[in-house]
């Protein structure tokens, strides 16, 4: 499973823009900052009322975890107080940030910090934000129950025990800079004001498609990819019977999606929406990408979503997609 979310500090994209972009949860800060970085009760209520989930992380300074046990005690007390004031239920976890490339020699101090936090919150409510090394060592030592791993300092490795992954930085929604995250477990510490998740009501469907053999392409001649190999289709996103030309449709009210496209051969590509009532003419285009690209958006009602290639040279292209989506 994978659920799309974002994290940001001082900016506020707003619930409408977040939902339009397909965001399902928001990671927000707790700290000693007084300039607008922190989550507030008003913001938490606004996001909760819009149906978005919240996750909180404590970060005062990048290397605060090197303050050891006493620092963990103090930070957990302040974090718990701030989280409660924002409406977070008392059984939900708080992540604590190790926002630097911590070495194995620093792990004992970081573990002591996490012990301090656990003495206040209980071990089952302690989470860690960090790269692969500190994350793995903390899980191995039994110091954390929740993990939010960043791709930074991770060398392409992911700890399978971590519930959250920060997989891409430097994106923008509604003019606000933010990072992309994904939840890979059903319980990743999410909450809304006054309530935990209970039965998950917004888990995505998943579709994964490919080609049985590379498709022939001709330079400067655009081509829609006709997928003929299905790896997964949990929500019946497209027609059965061996013909899979598109990815999914917008349904009656539109479909939110997060789609990763992979195209070999350095051929530019983009997503397009087509109108089946107008001979499948293109009704909307998305930005061109090369190699691997992630698209976040909403497919319009009754429209069909395709991958369109813009070949850079004669030859072949192998194409695959992995998509998570939510029917409106």
PDB file of C-alpha atoms in Angstrom:
ATOM      1  CA  UNK A   1       0.000   0.000   0.000  1.00  0.00           C
ATOM      2  CA  UNK A   2       0.998   3.608  -0.448  1.00  0.00           C
ATOM      3  CA  UNK A   3      -0.794   6.812   0.578  1.00  0.00           C
ATOM      4  CA  UNK A   4       0.369  10.196  -0.711  1.00  0.00           C
ATOM      5  CA  UNK A   5       1.183  13.008   1.712  1.00  0.00           C
ATOM      6  CA  UNK A   6       3.330  16.110   2.105  1.00  0.00           C
ATOM      7  CA  UNK A   7       5.292  17.948   4.763  1.00  0.00           C
ATOM      8  CA  UNK A   8       5.940  21.684   5.009  1.00  0.00           C
ATOM      9  CA  UNK A   9       6.992  24.303   7.537  1.00  0.00           C
ATOM     10  CA  UNK A  10       6.145  28.002   7.304  1.00  0.00           C
ATOM     11  CA  UNK A  11       3.915  28.087   4.224  1.00  0.00           C
ATOM     12  CA  UNK A  12       0.255  27.072   4.170  1.00  0.00           C
ATOM     13  CA  UNK A  13      -0.988  25.624   0.867  1.00  0.00           C
ATOM     14  CA  UNK A  14      -4.553  25.364   2.171  1.00  0.00           C
ATOM     15  CA  UNK A  15      -6.846  22.309   2.262  1.00  0.00           C
ATOM     16  CA  UNK A  16      -8.464  22.940  -1.125  1.00  0.00           C
ATOM     17  CA  UNK A  17      -5.137  23.042  -2.981  1.00  0.00           C
ATOM     18  CA  UNK A  18      -3.832  20.033  -1.079  1.00  0.00           C
ATOM     19  CA  UNK A  19      -6.882  17.935  -1.891  1.00  0.00           C
ATOM     20  CA  UNK A  20      -6.811  19.020  -5.528  1.00  0.00           C
ATOM     21  CA  UNK A  21      -3.209  17.759  -5.683  1.00  0.00           C
ATOM     22  CA  UNK A  22      -4.268  14.370  -4.330  1.00  0.00           C
ATOM     23  CA  UNK A  23      -2.804  14.805  -0.836  1.00  0.00           C
ATOM     24  CA  UNK A  24      -4.276  12.509   1.817  1.00  0.00           C
ATOM     25  CA  UNK A  25      -2.171  13.443   4.865  1.00  0.00           C
ATOM     26  CA  UNK A  26      -0.002  16.322   6.066  1.00  0.00           C
ATOM     27  CA  UNK A  27       3.080  16.136   8.294  1.00  0.00           C
ATOM     28  CA  UNK A  28       3.492  19.265  10.412  1.00  0.00           C
ATOM     29  CA  UNK A  29       5.951  20.609  12.957  1.00  0.00           C
ATOM     30  CA  UNK A  30       6.040  21.057  16.691  1.00  0.00           C
ATOM     31  CA  UNK A  31       8.972  23.022  18.115  1.00  0.00           C
ATOM     32  CA  UNK A  32      10.020  26.075  20.123  1.00  0.00           C
ATOM     33  CA  UNK A  33       9.698  28.262  17.026  1.00  0.00           C
ATOM     34  CA  UNK A  34       7.530  31.372  17.361  1.00  0.00           C
ATOM     35  CA  UNK A  35       7.630  32.605  13.747  1.00  0.00           C
ATOM     36  CA  UNK A  36       4.868  30.412  12.281  1.00  0.00           C
ATOM     37  CA  UNK A  37       6.539  27.050  11.709  1.00  0.00           C
ATOM     38  CA  UNK A  38       4.364  25.092  14.130  1.00  0.00           C
ATOM     39  CA  UNK A  39       0.996  23.448  13.658  1.00  0.00           C
ATOM     40  CA  UNK A  40      -1.789  25.417  15.362  1.00  0.00           C
ATOM     41  CA  UNK A  41      -5.199  24.336  16.609  1.00  0.00           C
ATOM     42  CA  UNK A  42      -6.912  26.422  13.934  1.00  0.00           C
ATOM     43  CA  UNK A  43      -4.844  24.814  11.164  1.00  0.00           C
ATOM     44  CA  UNK A  44      -5.397  21.333  12.588  1.00  0.00           C
ATOM     45  CA  UNK A  45      -9.153  21.896  12.644  1.00  0.00           C
ATOM     46  CA  UNK A  46      -9.129  23.277   9.101  1.00  0.00           C
ATOM     47  CA  UNK A  47      -7.203  20.291   7.733  1.00  0.00           C
ATOM     48  CA  UNK A  48      -9.294  17.805   9.739  1.00  0.00           C
ATOM     49  CA  UNK A  49     -12.567  19.353   8.569  1.00  0.00           C
ATOM     50  CA  UNK A  50     -11.339  18.914   4.981  1.00  0.00           C
ATOM     51  CA  UNK A  51     -10.821  15.186   5.589  1.00  0.00           C
ATOM     52  CA  UNK A  52      -7.021  15.328   5.650  1.00  0.00           C
ATOM     53  CA  UNK A  53      -5.017  13.305   8.163  1.00  0.00           C
ATOM     54  CA  UNK A  54      -2.299  14.864  10.326  1.00  0.00           C
ATOM     55  CA  UNK A  55       1.088  13.623  11.529  1.00  0.00           C
ATOM     56  CA  UNK A  56       3.373  15.628  13.834  1.00  0.00           C
ATOM     57  CA  UNK A  57       7.148  15.785  14.175  1.00  0.00           C
ATOM     58  CA  UNK A  58       9.202  17.587  16.818  1.00  0.00           C
ATOM     59  CA  UNK A  59      12.233  19.439  15.503  1.00  0.00           C
ATOM     60  CA  UNK A  60      13.845  22.400  17.241  1.00  0.00           C
ATOM     61  CA  UNK A  61      17.309  22.002  15.668  1.00  0.00           C
ATOM     62  CA  UNK A  62      18.623  19.411  13.225  1.00  0.00           C
ATOM     63  CA  UNK A  63      20.932  17.749  15.752  1.00  0.00           C
ATOM     64  CA  UNK A  64      18.849  18.218  18.895  1.00  0.00           C
ATOM     65  CA  UNK A  65      18.830  14.425  19.474  1.00  0.00           C
ATOM     66  CA  UNK A  66      22.494  14.711  20.471  1.00  0.00           C
ATOM     67  CA  UNK A  67      21.298  16.334  23.700  1.00  0.00           C
ATOM     68  CA  UNK A  68      20.745  12.827  25.076  1.00  0.00           C
ATOM     69  CA  UNK A  69      18.208  11.594  27.588  1.00  0.00           C
ATOM     70  CA  UNK A  70      17.576  14.923  29.315  1.00  0.00           C
ATOM     71  CA  UNK A  71      16.883  16.571  25.972  1.00  0.00           C
ATOM     72  CA  UNK A  72      14.466  13.808  25.043  1.00  0.00           C
ATOM     73  CA  UNK A  73      12.558  14.229  28.289  1.00  0.00           C
ATOM     74  CA  UNK A  74      12.266  17.994  27.866  1.00  0.00           C
ATOM     75  CA  UNK A  75      11.300  17.813  24.195  1.00  0.00           C
ATOM     76  CA  UNK A  76       8.704  15.082  24.719  1.00  0.00           C
ATOM     77  CA  UNK A  77       7.028  17.112  27.449  1.00  0.00           C
ATOM     78  CA  UNK A  78       6.834  20.195  25.239  1.00  0.00           C
ATOM     79  CA  UNK A  79       5.803  18.166  22.194  1.00  0.00           C
ATOM     80  CA  UNK A  80       3.017  16.390  24.089  1.00  0.00           C
ATOM     81  CA  UNK A  81       1.702  19.697  25.404  1.00  0.00           C
ATOM     82  CA  UNK A  82       1.701  21.323  21.967  1.00  0.00           C
ATOM     83  CA  UNK A  83       0.147  18.281  20.279  1.00  0.00           C
ATOM     84  CA  UNK A  84      -2.655  18.101  22.847  1.00  0.00           C
ATOM     85  CA  UNK A  85      -3.361  21.806  22.345  1.00  0.00           C
ATOM     86  CA  UNK A  86      -3.746  21.107  18.610  1.00  0.00           C
ATOM     87  CA  UNK A  87      -6.341  18.419  19.306  1.00  0.00           C
ATOM     88  CA  UNK A  88      -4.207  15.309  18.814  1.00  0.00           C
ATOM     89  CA  UNK A  89      -5.571  12.281  20.711  1.00  0.00           C
ATOM     90  CA  UNK A  90      -3.398  11.147  23.599  1.00  0.00           C
ATOM     91  CA  UNK A  91      -2.606   7.741  22.105  1.00  0.00           C
ATOM     92  CA  UNK A  92      -1.103   8.996  18.824  1.00  0.00           C
ATOM     93  CA  UNK A  93       2.695   9.059  18.271  1.00  0.00           C
ATOM     94  CA  UNK A  94       5.070  11.967  17.887  1.00  0.00           C
ATOM     95  CA  UNK A  95       8.071  11.738  15.575  1.00  0.00           C
ATOM     96  CA  UNK A  96      11.388  13.240  16.713  1.00  0.00           C
ATOM     97  CA  UNK A  97      13.772  14.497  14.042  1.00  0.00           C
ATOM     98  CA  UNK A  98      17.390  13.507  13.427  1.00  0.00           C
ATOM     99  CA  UNK A  99      17.768  15.835  10.472  1.00  0.00           C
ATOM    100  CA  UNK A 100      21.412  15.174   9.627  1.00  0.00           C
ATOM    101  CA  UNK A 101      23.656  12.324   8.533  1.00  0.00           C
ATOM    102  CA  UNK A 102      24.141  10.788  11.968  1.00  0.00           C
ATOM    103  CA  UNK A 103      26.999   8.326  12.345  1.00  0.00           C
ATOM    104  CA  UNK A 104      26.942   4.977  14.129  1.00  0.00           C
ATOM    105  CA  UNK A 105      29.169   6.537  16.789  1.00  0.00           C
ATOM    106  CA  UNK A 106      26.391   9.013  17.625  1.00  0.00           C
ATOM    107  CA  UNK A 107      23.678   6.374  17.911  1.00  0.00           C
ATOM    108  CA  UNK A 108      24.048   5.731  21.614  1.00  0.00           C
ATOM    109  CA  UNK A 109      23.360   9.405  22.338  1.00  0.00           C
ATOM    110  CA  UNK A 110      20.402   9.397  19.942  1.00  0.00           C
ATOM    111  CA  UNK A 111      19.068   6.252  21.624  1.00  0.00           C
ATOM    112  CA  UNK A 112      19.364   7.942  25.001  1.00  0.00           C
ATOM    113  CA  UNK A 113      17.353  10.875  23.627  1.00  0.00           C
ATOM    114  CA  UNK A 114      14.666   8.445  22.453  1.00  0.00           C
ATOM    115  CA  UNK A 115      14.704   6.760  25.872  1.00  0.00           C
ATOM    116  CA  UNK A 116      14.029  10.153  27.421  1.00  0.00           C
ATOM    117  CA  UNK A 117      11.098  10.722  25.081  1.00  0.00           C
ATOM    118  CA  UNK A 118       9.746   7.240  25.866  1.00  0.00           C
ATOM    119  CA  UNK A 119       9.888   7.941  29.600  1.00  0.00           C
ATOM    120  CA  UNK A 120       7.335  10.712  28.995  1.00  0.00           C
ATOM    121  CA  UNK A 121       5.186   9.357  26.153  1.00  0.00           C
ATOM    122  CA  UNK A 122       5.613   5.603  26.428  1.00  0.00           C
ATOM    123  CA  UNK A 123       7.635   3.638  23.894  1.00  0.00           C
ATOM    124  CA  UNK A 124       4.577   2.933  21.750  1.00  0.00           C
ATOM    125  CA  UNK A 125       4.222   6.662  20.985  1.00  0.00           C
ATOM    126  CA  UNK A 126       7.847   7.396  20.035  1.00  0.00           C
ATOM    127  CA  UNK A 127       8.700   7.860  16.372  1.00  0.00           C
ATOM    128  CA  UNK A 128      11.883   8.885  14.595  1.00  0.00           C
ATOM    129  CA  UNK A 129      12.482  10.953  11.453  1.00  0.00           C
ATOM    130  CA  UNK A 130      15.919  10.114  10.042  1.00  0.00           C
ATOM    131  CA  UNK A 131      17.940   8.581   7.233  1.00  0.00           C
ATOM    132  CA  UNK A 132      18.471   4.868   6.797  1.00  0.00           C
ATOM    133  CA  UNK A 133      21.339   4.364   9.272  1.00  0.00           C
ATOM    134  CA  UNK A 134      19.852   5.967  12.401  1.00  0.00           C
ATOM    135  CA  UNK A 135      16.449   4.519  11.517  1.00  0.00           C
ATOM    136  CA  UNK A 136      17.748   0.959  11.225  1.00  0.00           C
ATOM    137  CA  UNK A 137      19.827   1.207  14.390  1.00  0.00           C
ATOM    138  CA  UNK A 138      16.950   2.671  16.423  1.00  0.00           C
ATOM    139  CA  UNK A 139      14.539  -0.044  15.282  1.00  0.00           C
ATOM    140  CA  UNK A 140      17.136  -2.741  15.939  1.00  0.00           C
ATOM    141  CA  UNK A 141      17.660  -1.441  19.477  1.00  0.00           C
ATOM    142  CA  UNK A 142      13.920  -1.321  20.190  1.00  0.00           C
ATOM    143  CA  UNK A 143      13.969   2.430  20.803  1.00  0.00           C
ATOM    144  CA  UNK A 144      11.102   3.403  18.482  1.00  0.00           C
ATOM    145  CA  UNK A 145       7.716   2.129  17.383  1.00  0.00           C
ATOM    146  CA  UNK A 146       7.234   4.475  14.423  1.00  0.00           C
ATOM    147  CA  UNK A 147       9.664   5.462  11.695  1.00  0.00           C
ATOM    148  CA  UNK A 148       9.569   8.243   9.104  1.00  0.00           C
ATOM    149  CA  UNK A 149      12.563   7.696   6.837  1.00  0.00           C
ATOM    150  CA  UNK A 150      13.913  10.330   4.480  1.00  0.00           C
ATOM    151  CA  UNK A 151      15.658   9.339   1.269  1.00  0.00           C
ATOM    152  CA  UNK A 152      18.443  11.760   2.237  1.00  0.00           C
ATOM    153  CA  UNK A 153      21.533  10.023   3.635  1.00  0.00           C
ATOM    154  CA  UNK A 154      19.931   6.668   2.815  1.00  0.00           C
ATOM    155  CA  UNK A 155      21.842   5.587  -0.277  1.00  0.00           C
ATOM    156  CA  UNK A 156      18.715   4.232  -1.934  1.00  0.00           C
ATOM    157  CA  UNK A 157      17.910   1.882   0.969  1.00  0.00           C
ATOM    158  CA  UNK A 158      14.582   1.763   2.804  1.00  0.00           C
ATOM    159  CA  UNK A 159      13.945   0.193   6.192  1.00  0.00           C
ATOM    160  CA  UNK A 160      10.814  -1.931   5.762  1.00  0.00           C
ATOM    161  CA  UNK A 161       9.767  -1.239   9.354  1.00  0.00           C
ATOM    162  CA  UNK A 162       9.304   2.492   8.773  1.00  0.00           C
ATOM    163  CA  UNK A 163       5.683   3.559   8.329  1.00  0.00           C
ATOM    164  CA  UNK A 164       6.477   6.758   6.410  1.00  0.00           C
ATOM    165  CA  UNK A 165       8.893   7.592   3.602  1.00  0.00           C
ATOM    166  CA  UNK A 166       9.933  11.078   2.530  1.00  0.00           C
ATOM    167  CA  UNK A 167      10.896  10.282  -1.038  1.00  0.00           C
ATOM    168  CA  UNK A 168      11.216  13.611  -2.892  1.00  0.00           C
ATOM    169  CA  UNK A 169      12.007  17.224  -1.951  1.00  0.00           C
ATOM    170  CA  UNK A 170      11.486  20.692  -3.390  1.00  0.00           C
ATOM    171  CA  UNK A 171       7.964  20.555  -4.775  1.00  0.00           C
ATOM    172  CA  UNK A 172       5.322  23.297  -4.775  1.00  0.00           C
ATOM    173  CA  UNK A 173       1.576  23.331  -4.162  1.00  0.00           C
ATOM    174  CA  UNK A 174      -0.280  26.640  -4.298  1.00  0.00           C
ATOM    175  CA  UNK A 175       3.017  28.523  -4.148  1.00  0.00           C
ATOM    176  CA  UNK A 176       4.256  26.763  -1.000  1.00  0.00           C
ATOM    177  CA  UNK A 177       7.445  24.694  -1.038  1.00  0.00           C
ATOM    178  CA  UNK A 178       7.034  21.209   0.386  1.00  0.00           C
ATOM    179  CA  UNK A 179       8.261  17.612   0.280  1.00  0.00           C
ATOM    180  CA  UNK A 180       6.510  14.474  -0.938  1.00  0.00           C
ATOM    181  CA  UNK A 181       5.865  11.609   1.483  1.00  0.00           C
ATOM    182  CA  UNK A 182       4.122   8.263   1.341  1.00  0.00           C
ATOM    183  CA  UNK A 183       2.638   6.084   4.044  1.00  0.00           C
ATOM    184  CA  UNK A 184       3.440   2.425   3.486  1.00  0.00           C
ATOM    185  CA  UNK A 185       1.615   1.036   6.531  1.00  0.00           C
ATOM    186  CA  UNK A 186      -2.046   1.414   7.479  1.00  0.00           C
ATOM    187  CA  UNK A 187      -1.132   3.023  10.829  1.00  0.00           C
ATOM    188  CA  UNK A 188       1.497   5.712  10.345  1.00  0.00           C
ATOM    189  CA  UNK A 189       0.548   7.882  13.313  1.00  0.00           C
ATOM    190  CA  UNK A 190      -2.260   9.763  11.588  1.00  0.00           C
ATOM    191  CA  UNK A 191      -5.027  11.613  13.396  1.00  0.00           C
ATOM    192  CA  UNK A 192      -7.652  14.297  13.061  1.00  0.00           C
ATOM    193  CA  UNK A 193      -8.698  16.723  15.765  1.00  0.00           C
ATOM    194  CA  UNK A 194     -10.091  14.658  18.597  1.00  0.00           C
ATOM    195  CA  UNK A 195      -9.931  11.336  16.729  1.00  0.00           C
ATOM    196  CA  UNK A 196      -7.548   8.628  15.546  1.00  0.00           C
ATOM    197  CA  UNK A 197      -7.942   6.748  12.276  1.00  0.00           C
ATOM    198  CA  UNK A 198     -10.194   3.885  13.339  1.00  0.00           C
ATOM    199  CA  UNK A 199     -11.254   2.129  10.184  1.00  0.00           C
ATOM    200  CA  UNK A 200      -9.258   3.632   7.306  1.00  0.00           C
ATOM    201  CA  UNK A 201     -11.757   5.367   5.019  1.00  0.00           C
ATOM    202  CA  UNK A 202      -9.540   6.662   2.281  1.00  0.00           C
ATOM    203  CA  UNK A 203      -7.149   3.918   1.272  1.00  0.00           C
ATOM    204  CA  UNK A 204      -6.281   4.097  -2.416  1.00  0.00           C
ATOM    205  CA  UNK A 205      -6.844   1.575  -5.150  1.00  0.00           C
ATOM    206  CA  UNK A 206      -3.752   0.463  -7.052  1.00  0.00           C
ATOM    207  CA  UNK A 207      -3.038  -0.310 -10.699  1.00  0.00           C
ATOM    208  CA  UNK A 208       0.273  -1.386 -12.237  1.00  0.00           C
ATOM    209  CA  UNK A 209       0.676  -1.822 -16.004  1.00  0.00           C
ATOM    210  CA  UNK A 210       3.417  -2.556 -18.511  1.00  0.00           C
ATOM    211  CA  UNK A 211       4.191  -3.853 -21.991  1.00  0.00           C
ATOM    212  CA  UNK A 212       4.786  -7.464 -23.006  1.00  0.00           C
ATOM    213  CA  UNK A 213       7.527  -6.183 -25.330  1.00  0.00           C
ATOM    214  CA  UNK A 214       9.077  -2.759 -26.074  1.00  0.00           C
ATOM    215  CA  UNK A 215       7.045  -0.632 -28.495  1.00  0.00           C
ATOM    216  CA  UNK A 216       8.557   0.702 -31.706  1.00  0.00           C
ATOM    217  CA  UNK A 217       8.786   4.500 -31.842  1.00  0.00           C
ATOM    218  CA  UNK A 218       9.593   7.016 -34.573  1.00  0.00           C
ATOM    219  CA  UNK A 219      11.348  10.304 -33.898  1.00  0.00           C
ATOM    220  CA  UNK A 220       8.987  13.273 -33.495  1.00  0.00           C
ATOM    221  CA  UNK A 221       5.862  11.136 -33.931  1.00  0.00           C
ATOM    222  CA  UNK A 222       3.801  11.147 -30.743  1.00  0.00           C
ATOM    223  CA  UNK A 223       2.282   7.854 -29.681  1.00  0.00           C
ATOM    224  CA  UNK A 224      -0.140   6.801 -26.982  1.00  0.00           C
ATOM    225  CA  UNK A 225       1.030   3.789 -25.030  1.00  0.00           C
ATOM    226  CA  UNK A 226      -1.289   0.777 -25.269  1.00  0.00           C
ATOM    227  CA  UNK A 227      -0.534  -1.288 -22.194  1.00  0.00           C
ATOM    228  CA  UNK A 228      -1.039  -5.023 -22.672  1.00  0.00           C
ATOM    229  CA  UNK A 229       0.388  -6.374 -19.415  1.00  0.00           C
ATOM    230  CA  UNK A 230      -1.392  -6.047 -16.097  1.00  0.00           C
ATOM    231  CA  UNK A 231       0.455  -6.609 -12.819  1.00  0.00           C
ATOM    232  CA  UNK A 232      -2.261  -5.340 -10.495  1.00  0.00           C
ATOM    233  CA  UNK A 233      -5.669  -3.673 -10.718  1.00  0.00           C
ATOM    234  CA  UNK A 234      -7.363  -3.668  -7.321  1.00  0.00           C
ATOM    235  CA  UNK A 235     -10.208  -1.359  -8.324  1.00  0.00           C
ATOM    236  CA  UNK A 236     -10.868  -2.401 -11.929  1.00  0.00           C
ATOM    237  CA  UNK A 237      -9.489   0.876 -13.238  1.00  0.00           C
ATOM    238  CA  UNK A 238      -9.711  -0.124 -16.875  1.00  0.00           C
ATOM    239  CA  UNK A 239     -11.242  -2.747 -19.188  1.00  0.00           C
ATOM    240  CA  UNK A 240     -10.486  -6.441 -18.926  1.00  0.00           C
ATOM    241  CA  UNK A 241     -10.056  -8.862 -21.795  1.00  0.00           C
ATOM    242  CA  UNK A 242      -6.435  -8.261 -22.680  1.00  0.00           C
ATOM    243  CA  UNK A 243      -6.622  -4.686 -23.998  1.00  0.00           C
ATOM    244  CA  UNK A 244      -5.250  -2.042 -21.648  1.00  0.00           C
ATOM    245  CA  UNK A 245      -4.644   1.088 -23.728  1.00  0.00           C
ATOM    246  CA  UNK A 246      -5.150   3.591 -20.923  1.00  0.00           C
ATOM    247  CA  UNK A 247      -4.388   3.840 -17.216  1.00  0.00           C
ATOM    248  CA  UNK A 248      -7.706   4.776 -15.619  1.00  0.00           C
ATOM    249  CA  UNK A 249     -10.793   6.902 -16.126  1.00  0.00           C
ATOM    250  CA  UNK A 250     -12.193   9.828 -14.221  1.00  0.00           C
ATOM    251  CA  UNK A 251     -15.443   8.048 -13.433  1.00  0.00           C
ATOM    252  CA  UNK A 252     -18.591  10.015 -12.781  1.00  0.00           C
ATOM    253  CA  UNK A 253     -17.042  12.665 -10.505  1.00  0.00           C
ATOM    254  CA  UNK A 254     -13.294  12.616 -11.214  1.00  0.00           C
ATOM    255  CA  UNK A 255     -10.438  10.517  -9.829  1.00  0.00           C
ATOM    256  CA  UNK A 256      -7.516  11.730  -7.719  1.00  0.00           C
ATOM    257  CA  UNK A 257      -4.248  10.009  -8.574  1.00  0.00           C
ATOM    258  CA  UNK A 258      -0.539   9.678  -7.920  1.00  0.00           C
ATOM    259  CA  UNK A 259       1.122   7.993 -10.896  1.00  0.00           C
ATOM    260  CA  UNK A 260       4.762   7.040 -11.417  1.00  0.00           C
ATOM    261  CA  UNK A 261       5.722   6.527 -15.058  1.00  0.00           C
ATOM    262  CA  UNK A 262       8.951   4.873 -16.195  1.00  0.00           C
ATOM    263  CA  UNK A 263      10.070   5.118 -19.845  1.00  0.00           C
ATOM    264  CA  UNK A 264      13.308   3.666 -21.221  1.00  0.00           C
ATOM    265  CA  UNK A 265      15.482   5.210 -23.918  1.00  0.00           C
ATOM    266  CA  UNK A 266      15.382   8.860 -22.793  1.00  0.00           C
ATOM    267  CA  UNK A 267      12.169   9.442 -24.736  1.00  0.00           C
ATOM    268  CA  UNK A 268      10.133  12.367 -23.341  1.00  0.00           C
ATOM    269  CA  UNK A 269       6.617  11.514 -22.183  1.00  0.00           C
ATOM    270  CA  UNK A 270       3.633  13.026 -20.476  1.00  0.00           C
ATOM    271  CA  UNK A 271       0.187  12.120 -19.193  1.00  0.00           C
ATOM    272  CA  UNK A 272      -2.810  13.229 -21.225  1.00  0.00           C
ATOM    273  CA  UNK A 273      -6.548  13.130 -20.599  1.00  0.00           C
ATOM    274  CA  UNK A 274      -8.811  12.228 -23.501  1.00  0.00           C
ATOM    275  CA  UNK A 275     -12.535  12.668 -24.112  1.00  0.00           C
ATOM    276  CA  UNK A 276     -14.281   9.443 -25.195  1.00  0.00           C
ATOM    277  CA  UNK A 277     -17.302  11.500 -26.303  1.00  0.00           C
ATOM    278  CA  UNK A 278     -15.070  13.390 -28.755  1.00  0.00           C
ATOM    279  CA  UNK A 279     -13.293  10.484 -30.453  1.00  0.00           C
ATOM    280  CA  UNK A 280     -10.747  10.380 -27.611  1.00  0.00           C
ATOM    281  CA  UNK A 281      -9.363  13.800 -28.485  1.00  0.00           C
ATOM    282  CA  UNK A 282      -6.851  15.209 -25.985  1.00  0.00           C
ATOM    283  CA  UNK A 283      -8.650  17.329 -23.394  1.00  0.00           C
ATOM    284  CA  UNK A 284      -5.790  18.032 -20.972  1.00  0.00           C
ATOM    285  CA  UNK A 285      -2.008  17.665 -20.966  1.00  0.00           C
ATOM    286  CA  UNK A 286       0.499  17.290 -18.138  1.00  0.00           C
ATOM    287  CA  UNK A 287       4.194  18.359 -18.152  1.00  0.00           C
ATOM    288  CA  UNK A 288       6.749  16.479 -20.227  1.00  0.00           C
ATOM    289  CA  UNK A 289       9.214  14.311 -18.289  1.00  0.00           C
ATOM    290  CA  UNK A 290      12.111  11.990 -19.153  1.00  0.00           C
ATOM    291  CA  UNK A 291      13.150   8.727 -17.510  1.00  0.00           C
ATOM    292  CA  UNK A 292      10.965   8.372 -14.431  1.00  0.00           C
ATOM    293  CA  UNK A 293       8.346  10.928 -13.461  1.00  0.00           C
ATOM    294  CA  UNK A 294       5.630  11.257 -10.827  1.00  0.00           C
ATOM    295  CA  UNK A 295       2.336  12.963 -11.569  1.00  0.00           C
ATOM    296  CA  UNK A 296      -0.179  14.098  -8.968  1.00  0.00           C
ATOM    297  CA  UNK A 297      -3.578  15.347 -10.037  1.00  0.00           C
ATOM    298  CA  UNK A 298      -7.248  14.702 -10.712  1.00  0.00           C
ATOM    299  CA  UNK A 299      -8.521  13.045 -13.877  1.00  0.00           C
ATOM    300  CA  UNK A 300     -11.665  14.865 -14.959  1.00  0.00           C
ATOM    301  CA  UNK A 301     -15.075  13.228 -14.855  1.00  0.00           C
ATOM    302  CA  UNK A 302     -15.653  10.846 -17.787  1.00  0.00           C
ATOM    303  CA  UNK A 303     -12.127  11.448 -19.134  1.00  0.00           C
ATOM    304  CA  UNK A 304      -9.540   8.722 -19.813  1.00  0.00           C
ATOM    305  CA  UNK A 305      -5.883   8.964 -18.804  1.00  0.00           C
ATOM    306  CA  UNK A 306      -3.048   7.855 -21.106  1.00  0.00           C
ATOM    307  CA  UNK A 307       0.744   7.997 -21.372  1.00  0.00           C
ATOM    308  CA  UNK A 308       1.858   9.832 -24.522  1.00  0.00           C
ATOM    309  CA  UNK A 309       5.402   9.420 -25.858  1.00  0.00           C
ATOM    310  CA  UNK A 310       7.350  12.124 -27.714  1.00  0.00           C
ATOM    311  CA  UNK A 311      10.192  10.009 -29.159  1.00  0.00           C
ATOM    312  CA  UNK A 312      13.618  11.637 -29.321  1.00  0.00           C
ATOM    313  CA  UNK A 313      14.872   9.111 -31.903  1.00  0.00           C
ATOM    314  CA  UNK A 314      13.784   6.073 -33.876  1.00  0.00           C
ATOM    315  CA  UNK A 315      13.946   2.904 -31.831  1.00  0.00           C
ATOM    316  CA  UNK A 316      12.070   1.214 -29.001  1.00  0.00           C
ATOM    317  CA  UNK A 317      10.648   2.199 -25.639  1.00  0.00           C
ATOM    318  CA  UNK A 318       9.624   0.107 -22.657  1.00  0.00           C
ATOM    319  CA  UNK A 319       6.950   1.747 -20.515  1.00  0.00           C
ATOM    320  CA  UNK A 320       5.455   0.897 -17.144  1.00  0.00           C
ATOM    321  CA  UNK A 321       3.242   2.719 -14.666  1.00  0.00           C
ATOM    322  CA  UNK A 322       2.327   2.347 -11.003  1.00  0.00           C
ATOM    323  CA  UNK A 323      -0.699   4.321  -9.889  1.00  0.00           C
ATOM    324  CA  UNK A 324      -2.668   4.848  -6.701  1.00  0.00           C
ATOM    325  CA  UNK A 325      -6.015   6.550  -7.030  1.00  0.00           C
ATOM    326  CA  UNK A 326      -9.183   7.558  -5.203  1.00  0.00           C
ATOM    327  CA  UNK A 327     -12.611   7.791  -6.799  1.00  0.00           C
ATOM    328  CA  UNK A 328     -14.486  10.934  -5.826  1.00  0.00           C
TER     329      UNK A 328
END
